[in-house]
Coordinates of C-alpha atoms in Angstrom, one line a residue:
X1 CA 6.8 -1.0 0.1
X2 CA 4.3 1.7 1.2
X3 CA 0.9 1.0 -0.3
X4 CA -1.5 4.0 -0.8
X5 CA -5.2 3.2 -1.0
X6 CA -8.0 5.7 -1.4
X7 CA -11.8 5.5 -0.8
X8 CA -14.4 8.0 -1.6
X9 CA -17.5 7.6 0.6
X10 CA -19.8 9.3 3.0
X11 CA -21.1 8.7 6.5
X12 CA -24.1 6.6 5.5
X13 CA -21.7 4.0 4.1
X14 CA -19.5 3.8 7.2
X15 CA -20.4 0.2 8.0
X16 CA -19.1 -1.0 4.6
X17 CA -16.1 1.3 4.9
X18 CA -15.2 0.0 8.4
X19 CA -15.4 -3.6 7.0
X20 CA -13.1 -3.1 4.0
X21 CA -10.6 -1.1 6.1
X22 CA -10.3 -3.9 8.6
X23 CA -9.9 -6.4 5.7
X24 CA -7.0 -4.4 4.3
X25 CA -5.3 -4.0 7.7
X26 CA -5.7 -7.8 8.5
X27 CA -3.9 -8.7 5.3
X28 CA -1.4 -5.9 4.7
X29 CA 1.1 -3.8 6.5
X30 CA 3.0 -0.6 5.4
X31 CA -0.2 0.8 4.2
X32 CA -1.8 4.3 4.2
X33 CA -5.5 4.5 3.6
X34 CA -7.0 7.8 2.5
X35 CA -10.7 8.3 3.1
X36 CA -12.1 11.2 0.9
X37 CA -15.3 12.3 2.4
X38 CA -17.5 15.3 3.3
X39 CA -19.2 14.2 6.5
X40 CA -17.5 11.2 8.3
X41 CA -17.1 12.1 12.0
X42 CA -13.6 12.9 13.1
X43 CA -14.0 10.5 16.0
X44 CA -13.9 7.6 13.6
X45 CA -10.5 8.6 12.4
X46 CA -9.3 9.3 16.0
X47 CA -10.0 5.7 16.9
X48 CA -7.9 4.4 14.0
X49 CA -5.1 6.7 15.0
X50 CA -5.1 5.1 18.5
X51 CA -5.4 1.6 17.1
X52 CA -2.6 2.0 14.6
X53 CA -0.2 3.9 16.8
X54 CA 3.3 2.4 16.7
X55 CA 2.5 0.5 13.4
X56 CA 3.4 1.4 9.9
X57 CA -0.2 1.9 8.8
X58 CA -2.5 4.9 8.8
X59 CA -6.1 5.8 8.1
X60 CA -6.1 9.5 6.9
X61 CA -9.1 11.8 6.9
X62 CA -9.3 13.8 3.6
X63 CA -12.3 16.0 4.0
X64 CA -13.5 18.1 1.0
X65 CA -16.2 20.7 0.4
X66 CA -19.4 19.1 -1.0
X67 CA -19.8 22.0 -3.5
X68 CA -16.7 20.8 -5.4
X69 CA -18.5 17.7 -6.6
X70 CA -20.2 17.0 -9.9
X71 CA -22.6 14.2 -10.2
X72 CA -25.3 12.4 -12.2
X73 CA -28.3 10.6 -10.8
X74 CA -28.4 7.8 -13.3
X75 CA -28.2 5.2 -10.5
X76 CA -29.6 5.5 -7.0
X77 CA -26.6 3.9 -5.5
X78 CA -24.1 6.4 -7.1
X79 CA -23.5 9.5 -5.0
X80 CA -21.6 12.7 -5.5
X81 CA -18.5 11.6 -3.6
X82 CA -17.8 8.9 -6.2
X83 CA -16.5 11.5 -8.5
X84 CA -13.5 12.3 -6.3
X85 CA -11.7 9.3 -7.8
X86 CA -11.1 11.7 -10.7
X87 CA -9.6 14.2 -8.3
X88 CA -7.0 12.0 -6.6
X89 CA -4.0 13.5 -8.4
X90 CA -4.8 16.8 -6.8
X91 CA -6.1 15.6 -3.5
X92 CA -3.1 13.4 -2.9
X93 CA -0.2 15.4 -4.3
X94 CA 2.3 13.4 -2.3
X95 CA 1.4 10.1 -3.9
X96 CA 2.8 8.7 -7.1
X97 CA 0.4 5.7 -7.3
X98 CA -2.8 4.9 -5.5
X99 CA -5.2 2.1 -5.5
X100 CA -8.8 3.5 -5.6
X101 CA -11.4 1.2 -4.2
X102 CA -15.2 1.5 -4.0
X103 CA -16.6 1.0 -0.5
X104 CA -18.4 -2.2 -1.4
X105 CA -15.3 -4.4 -1.6
X106 CA -13.2 -6.5 0.8
X107 CA -9.5 -7.2 0.4
X108 CA -9.0 -10.8 1.1
X109 CA -5.2 -11.0 0.5
X110 CA -1.9 -9.2 0.3
X111 CA -1.6 -6.3 -2.2
X112 CA 2.3 -6.1 -2.5
X113 CA 2.4 -7.8 -5.9
X114 CA -0.2 -5.5 -7.3
X115 CA 1.8 -2.4 -6.2
X116 CA 4.9 -3.7 -7.9
X117 CA 3.1 -3.9 -11.3
X118 CA 4.9 -2.1 -14.1
X119 CA 2.6 -0.2 -16.4
X120 CA 2.8 3.0 -18.4
X121 CA -0.9 3.8 -18.8
X122 CA -2.9 6.2 -16.6
X123 CA -4.6 3.4 -14.8
X124 CA -4.9 -0.4 -14.4
X125 CA -8.4 -2.0 -14.0
X126 CA -10.3 -5.2 -14.6
X127 CA -12.9 -5.9 -17.2
X128 CA -16.5 -5.2 -16.1
X129 CA -18.3 -8.5 -15.8
X130 CA -21.6 -7.2 -17.1
X131 CA -20.5 -4.8 -19.9
X132 CA -17.3 -6.6 -21.0
X133 CA -16.4 -3.9 -23.5
X134 CA -15.6 -1.6 -20.5
X135 CA -13.4 -1.7 -17.5
X136 CA -14.9 -1.6 -14.0
X137 CA -14.1 1.7 -12.2
X138 CA -14.7 0.3 -8.7
X139 CA -11.1 -0.9 -8.5
X140 CA -8.4 1.1 -10.2
X141 CA -4.7 1.4 -9.7
X142 CA -3.9 5.0 -10.7
X143 CA -0.7 6.4 -12.0
X144 CA -1.1 9.8 -10.4
X145 CA 2.2 11.2 -11.8
X146 CA 0.7 10.7 -15.2
X147 CA -2.7 12.1 -14.2
X148 CA -1.0 15.3 -13.0
X149 CA 1.4 15.5 -16.0
X150 CA -1.5 15.2 -18.5
X151 CA -3.9 17.3 -16.5
X152 CA -6.4 14.5 -16.6
X153 CA -8.7 15.8 -13.9
X154 CA -9.5 19.0 -15.8
X155 CA -9.9 17.2 -19.1
X156 CA -12.2 14.5 -17.7
X157 CA -14.5 17.0 -16.0
X158 CA -14.7 19.0 -19.2
X159 CA -15.5 15.8 -21.0
X160 CA -18.2 15.0 -18.4
X161 CA -19.8 18.4 -18.7
X162 CA -20.0 18.0 -22.5
X163 CA -21.6 14.6 -22.2
X164 CA -24.2 15.8 -19.8
X165 CA -24.9 18.8 -22.2
X166 CA -25.3 16.3 -25.0
X167 CA -27.8 14.3 -23.0
X168 CA -25.5 11.4 -22.4
X169 CA -25.1 9.5 -19.1
X170 CA -22.7 11.1 -16.7
X171 CA -22.0 8.3 -14.2
X172 CA -18.3 7.9 -13.5
X173 CA -17.8 4.5 -15.0
X174 CA -19.2 5.4 -18.4
X175 CA -17.5 8.7 -18.4
X176 CA -14.1 7.2 -17.6
X177 CA -14.5 4.4 -20.1
X178 CA -15.6 6.9 -22.8
X179 CA -12.6 9.1 -22.0
X180 CA -9.8 6.5 -21.8
X181 CA -11.1 4.0 -24.3
X182 CA -8.4 1.3 -24.4
X183 CA -5.7 3.4 -22.7
X184 CA -5.5 1.3 -19.6
X185 CA -3.6 -1.8 -18.3
X186 CA -5.9 -4.8 -17.9
X187 CA -5.9 -6.5 -14.5
X188 CA -7.0 -10.1 -13.9
X189 CA -10.3 -10.9 -12.3
X190 CA -8.6 -11.8 -9.0
X191 CA -8.2 -8.1 -8.4
X192 CA -11.9 -7.3 -8.9
X193 CA -14.1 -10.4 -8.4
X194 CA -17.4 -8.8 -9.1
X195 CA -19.6 -11.1 -7.2
X196 CA -22.4 -8.5 -7.2
X197 CA -23.0 -9.5 -10.8
X198 CA -24.3 -12.9 -9.5
X199 CA -27.5 -11.3 -8.3
X200 CA -30.2 -10.7 -11.0
X201 CA -27.7 -10.3 -13.8
X202 CA -25.8 -13.0 -15.6
X203 CA -22.1 -12.2 -15.7
X204 CA -20.1 -13.0 -18.9
X205 CA -19.6 -16.7 -19.1
X206 CA -15.8 -16.6 -18.7
X207 CA -16.3 -15.2 -15.2
X208 CA -19.0 -17.4 -13.8
X209 CA -16.5 -20.0 -12.5
X210 CA -13.8 -17.7 -11.1
X211 CA -13.1 -19.0 -7.6
X212 CA -13.8 -16.7 -4.7
X213 CA -11.0 -18.4 -2.7
X214 CA -8.3 -17.5 -5.2
X215 CA -9.3 -13.8 -5.5
X216 CA -7.7 -10.9 -3.6
X217 CA -10.4 -8.2 -4.0
X218 CA -14.0 -9.2 -3.8
X219 CA -16.4 -6.5 -5.2
X220 CA -20.1 -6.6 -4.2
X221 CA -21.0 -4.6 -7.2
X222 CA -24.3 -3.4 -8.6
X223 CA -27.2 -3.1 -6.1
X224 CA -26.4 -6.5 -4.7
X225 CA -24.5 -5.9 -1.4
X226 CA -23.2 -8.6 0.9
X227 CA -25.0 -7.2 3.9
X228 CA -28.5 -7.3 2.2
X229 CA -28.4 -9.8 -0.7
X230 CA -28.5 -13.6 -0.1
X231 CA -27.9 -14.7 -3.7
X232 CA -24.2 -13.7 -4.2
X233 CA -21.0 -15.5 -3.5
X234 CA -18.6 -14.4 -0.8
X235 CA -21.1 -13.1 1.7
X236 CA -19.4 -15.1 4.4
X237 CA -16.1 -13.4 3.7
X238 CA -17.6 -9.9 4.1
X239 CA -19.3 -10.9 7.3
X240 CA -16.0 -12.4 8.6
X241 CA -14.3 -9.0 8.3
X242 CA -17.3 -7.2 9.6
X243 CA -17.1 -9.1 12.9
X244 CA -13.3 -8.6 13.3
X245 CA -12.5 -6.1 16.1
X246 CA -9.9 -3.4 16.6
X247 CA -7.9 -5.8 18.8
X248 CA -7.7 -8.3 15.9
X249 CA -6.3 -5.6 13.7
X250 CA -3.8 -4.4 16.3
X251 CA -2.6 -8.0 17.0
X252 CA -2.1 -8.7 13.3
X253 CA -0.1 -5.5 12.8
X254 CA 2.1 -6.1 15.9
X255 CA 2.8 -9.6 14.7
X256 CA 3.8 -8.3 11.3
X257 CA 6.2 -5.9 12.9
X258 CA 7.7 -8.6 15.1
X259 CA 8.2 -10.9 12.1
X260 CA 10.3 -8.3 10.3
X261 CA 14.0 -8.9 10.2
X262 CA 16.2 -6.0 11.5
X263 CA 19.3 -5.4 9.3
X264 CA 22.0 -3.3 11.0
X265 CA 24.4 -0.8 9.5
X266 CA 27.0 1.0 11.6
X267 CA 28.5 4.0 9.9
X268 CA 30.8 7.0 10.2
X269 CA 29.6 8.3 6.8
X270 CA 26.2 9.2 5.3
X271 CA 26.8 7.6 1.9
X272 CA 25.7 4.0 2.5
X273 CA 26.1 1.7 -0.5
X274 CA 22.9 0.5 -2.0
X275 CA 20.7 1.9 0.8
X276 CA 18.0 3.4 -1.4
X277 CA 17.8 0.2 -3.4
X278 CA 17.7 -2.0 -0.3
X279 CA 14.9 0.0 1.2
X280 CA 12.9 -0.3 -2.1
X281 CA 13.6 -4.0 -2.9
X282 CA 13.3 -5.4 0.6
X283 CA 10.2 -3.7 2.1
X284 CA 9.7 -6.5 4.7
X285 CA 13.1 -5.8 6.3
X286 CA 13.7 -3.0 8.8
X287 CA 17.0 -1.3 8.0
X288 CA 18.7 0.2 11.1
X289 CA 21.4 2.8 10.5
X290 CA 23.4 3.7 13.7
X291 CA 26.1 6.3 13.8
X292 CA 28.3 7.7 16.6
X293 CA 28.0 11.1 15.0
X294 CA 25.3 13.4 13.8
X295 CA 23.8 12.5 10.4
X296 CA 23.8 14.6 7.2
X297 CA 20.9 15.4 4.9
X298 CA 21.6 12.4 2.6
X299 CA 20.4 10.2 5.4
X300 CA 18.0 12.5 7.2
X301 CA 16.0 13.1 4.0
X302 CA 15.1 9.4 4.1
X303 CA 13.9 9.5 7.7
X304 CA 10.2 9.1 6.7
X305 CA 10.8 5.9 4.7
X306 CA 8.7 3.3 6.6
X307 CA 11.4 0.6 6.9
X308 CA 14.3 2.8 7.7
X309 CA 15.3 3.6 11.4
X310 CA 18.0 6.2 12.0
X311 CA 20.0 6.4 15.2
X312 CA 22.4 9.4 15.1
X313 CA 24.9 10.1 17.9
X314 CA 24.5 6.6 19.6
X315 CA 26.4 5.9 22.8
X316 CA 27.7 2.5 24.0
X317 CA 24.7 1.4 26.1
X318 CA 22.3 2.4 23.3
X319 CA 24.4 0.6 20.7
X320 CA 24.2 -2.6 22.8
X321 CA 20.4 -2.5 22.7
X322 CA 20.4 -1.9 19.0
X323 CA 22.7 -4.8 18.3
X324 CA 20.6 -7.0 20.6
X325 CA 17.5 -6.5 18.4
X326 CA 19.4 -6.9 15.1
X327 CA 19.1 -10.1 13.0
X328 CA 21.9 -9.3 10.6
X329 CA 25.0 -7.0 10.6
X330 CA 25.5 -5.7 7.1
X331 CA 29.2 -4.6 7.2
X332 CA 29.6 -3.2 3.7
X333 CA 30.3 0.5 4.3
X334 CA 34.0 1.1 4.9
X335 CA 37.1 -0.3 6.8
X336 CA 36.8 2.2 9.6
X337 CA 36.1 0.0 12.6
X338 CA 34.5 0.4 16.0
X339 CA 35.9 -2.3 18.4
X340 CA 33.0 -2.0 20.8
X341 CA 30.4 -2.5 18.1
X342 CA 32.2 -5.5 16.8
X343 CA 32.4 -6.9 20.3
X344 CA 28.7 -6.5 20.8
X345 CA 28.1 -8.3 17.5
X346 CA 30.3 -11.2 18.5
X347 CA 28.7 -11.4 22.0
X348 CA 25.2 -11.5 20.6
X349 CA 26.3 -13.9 17.8
X350 CA 24.6 -11.7 15.2
X351 CA 25.1 -13.1 11.7
X352 CA 27.3 -10.9 9.6
X353 CA 28.2 -10.4 6.0
X354 CA 30.7 -8.1 4.2
X355 CA 32.5 -7.4 1.0
X356 CA 36.1 -8.4 0.7
X357 CA 37.2 -4.8 0.9
X358 CA 35.1 -3.9 4.0
X359 CA 35.5 -7.0 6.2
X360 CA 37.1 -6.9 9.6
X361 CA 39.6 -9.3 11.1
X362 CA 37.6 -9.3 14.3
X363 CA 34.4 -10.9 13.0
X364 CA 33.5 -14.3 11.6
X365 CA 31.3 -13.7 8.6
X366 CA 28.6 -15.9 7.2
X367 CA 29.5 -14.7 3.7
X368 CA 32.2 -12.4 2.3
X369 CA 31.2 -11.2 -1.2
X370 CA 33.5 -9.9 -3.8
X371 CA 33.6 -6.1 -3.8
X372 CA 30.6 -4.7 -5.6
X373 CA 28.8 -8.1 -5.9
X374 CA 25.3 -6.6 -5.6
X375 CA 23.7 -9.7 -7.2
X376 CA 25.2 -12.0 -4.6
X377 CA 24.2 -9.7 -1.8
X378 CA 20.6 -9.5 -3.1
X379 CA 20.4 -13.3 -3.4
X380 CA 21.6 -13.8 0.1
X381 CA 19.0 -11.3 1.5
X382 CA 16.1 -12.9 -0.5
X383 CA 16.9 -16.2 1.2
X384 CA 17.7 -14.8 4.6
X385 CA 15.4 -16.2 7.4

């Protein structure tokens, strides 16, 4: 599953940005990280392009004009760029859902489960530890389709202008809370462990004993930052990621790629049963589709799906190489056979499964499912090692 994450920051915060980006890439794959900014040097992005080449992760430069931004100086540590979290539906038109993160966090675990969360509200967020009647806007999972459908950017900025005209605070957290009220999905504290509240401010009692070790996102909120304040929990975790190098990130990403199982289809047709569902439900498998012919738009339209690899017009020697790197032959398409491919599968002893109406007499299958037994197929794949 592709995970989209967005930051809004500027060049003076690049040390913190570098640290959280490394923390994400050392715990997650299949991730695209958008950095909305006005002044971060392009060379910083060039380096990540080199580091992440041949992986399924990206760090993307989204530069905007400083004049687009509205802001309020209620807090010295809030800057103009923070308001771009309201603009993400327009800035990232290709994304349906994005996790917005402030730069003063680290991601200390895998985010796959968060991105499978089913909610119908415009956003999901955790309770603010200091003002528990609000959500904390430093970590928000945004339903961008809904933001665009409801034209929320325009409505929120109009609301902001009216608040400022009325003499009310215009910082993004109070504006968003006043605008949405209770129209959000409540996340648990493990997705926004606001350890910054430890310093100088007493967090609400129910959060004092939340374990750092069991949390996925640590948030060094308020003015208390891990790189300057000695009184907050989790400073060692921030410094751990700070000292990780680009080679650590690259090694992790390559190992993640090597651990993925390769599932092979061989086809003479472009209509492959269950393909879209397989790609969605099994993001940690690579699905390889090889065909001896050209491929039609039904397949080619999916070519940018991160765990799909298309090989049109394959020849014998290339097909041998493809079978050699395959961990499972998924023979569920049709009864049209290719004796050479079946011979390669036998020679390499690639495990094979089929439906009873697609099986071949030339292969020994691990399992043959009743035709259309999707539940049985899914159960097999979930347990496949």
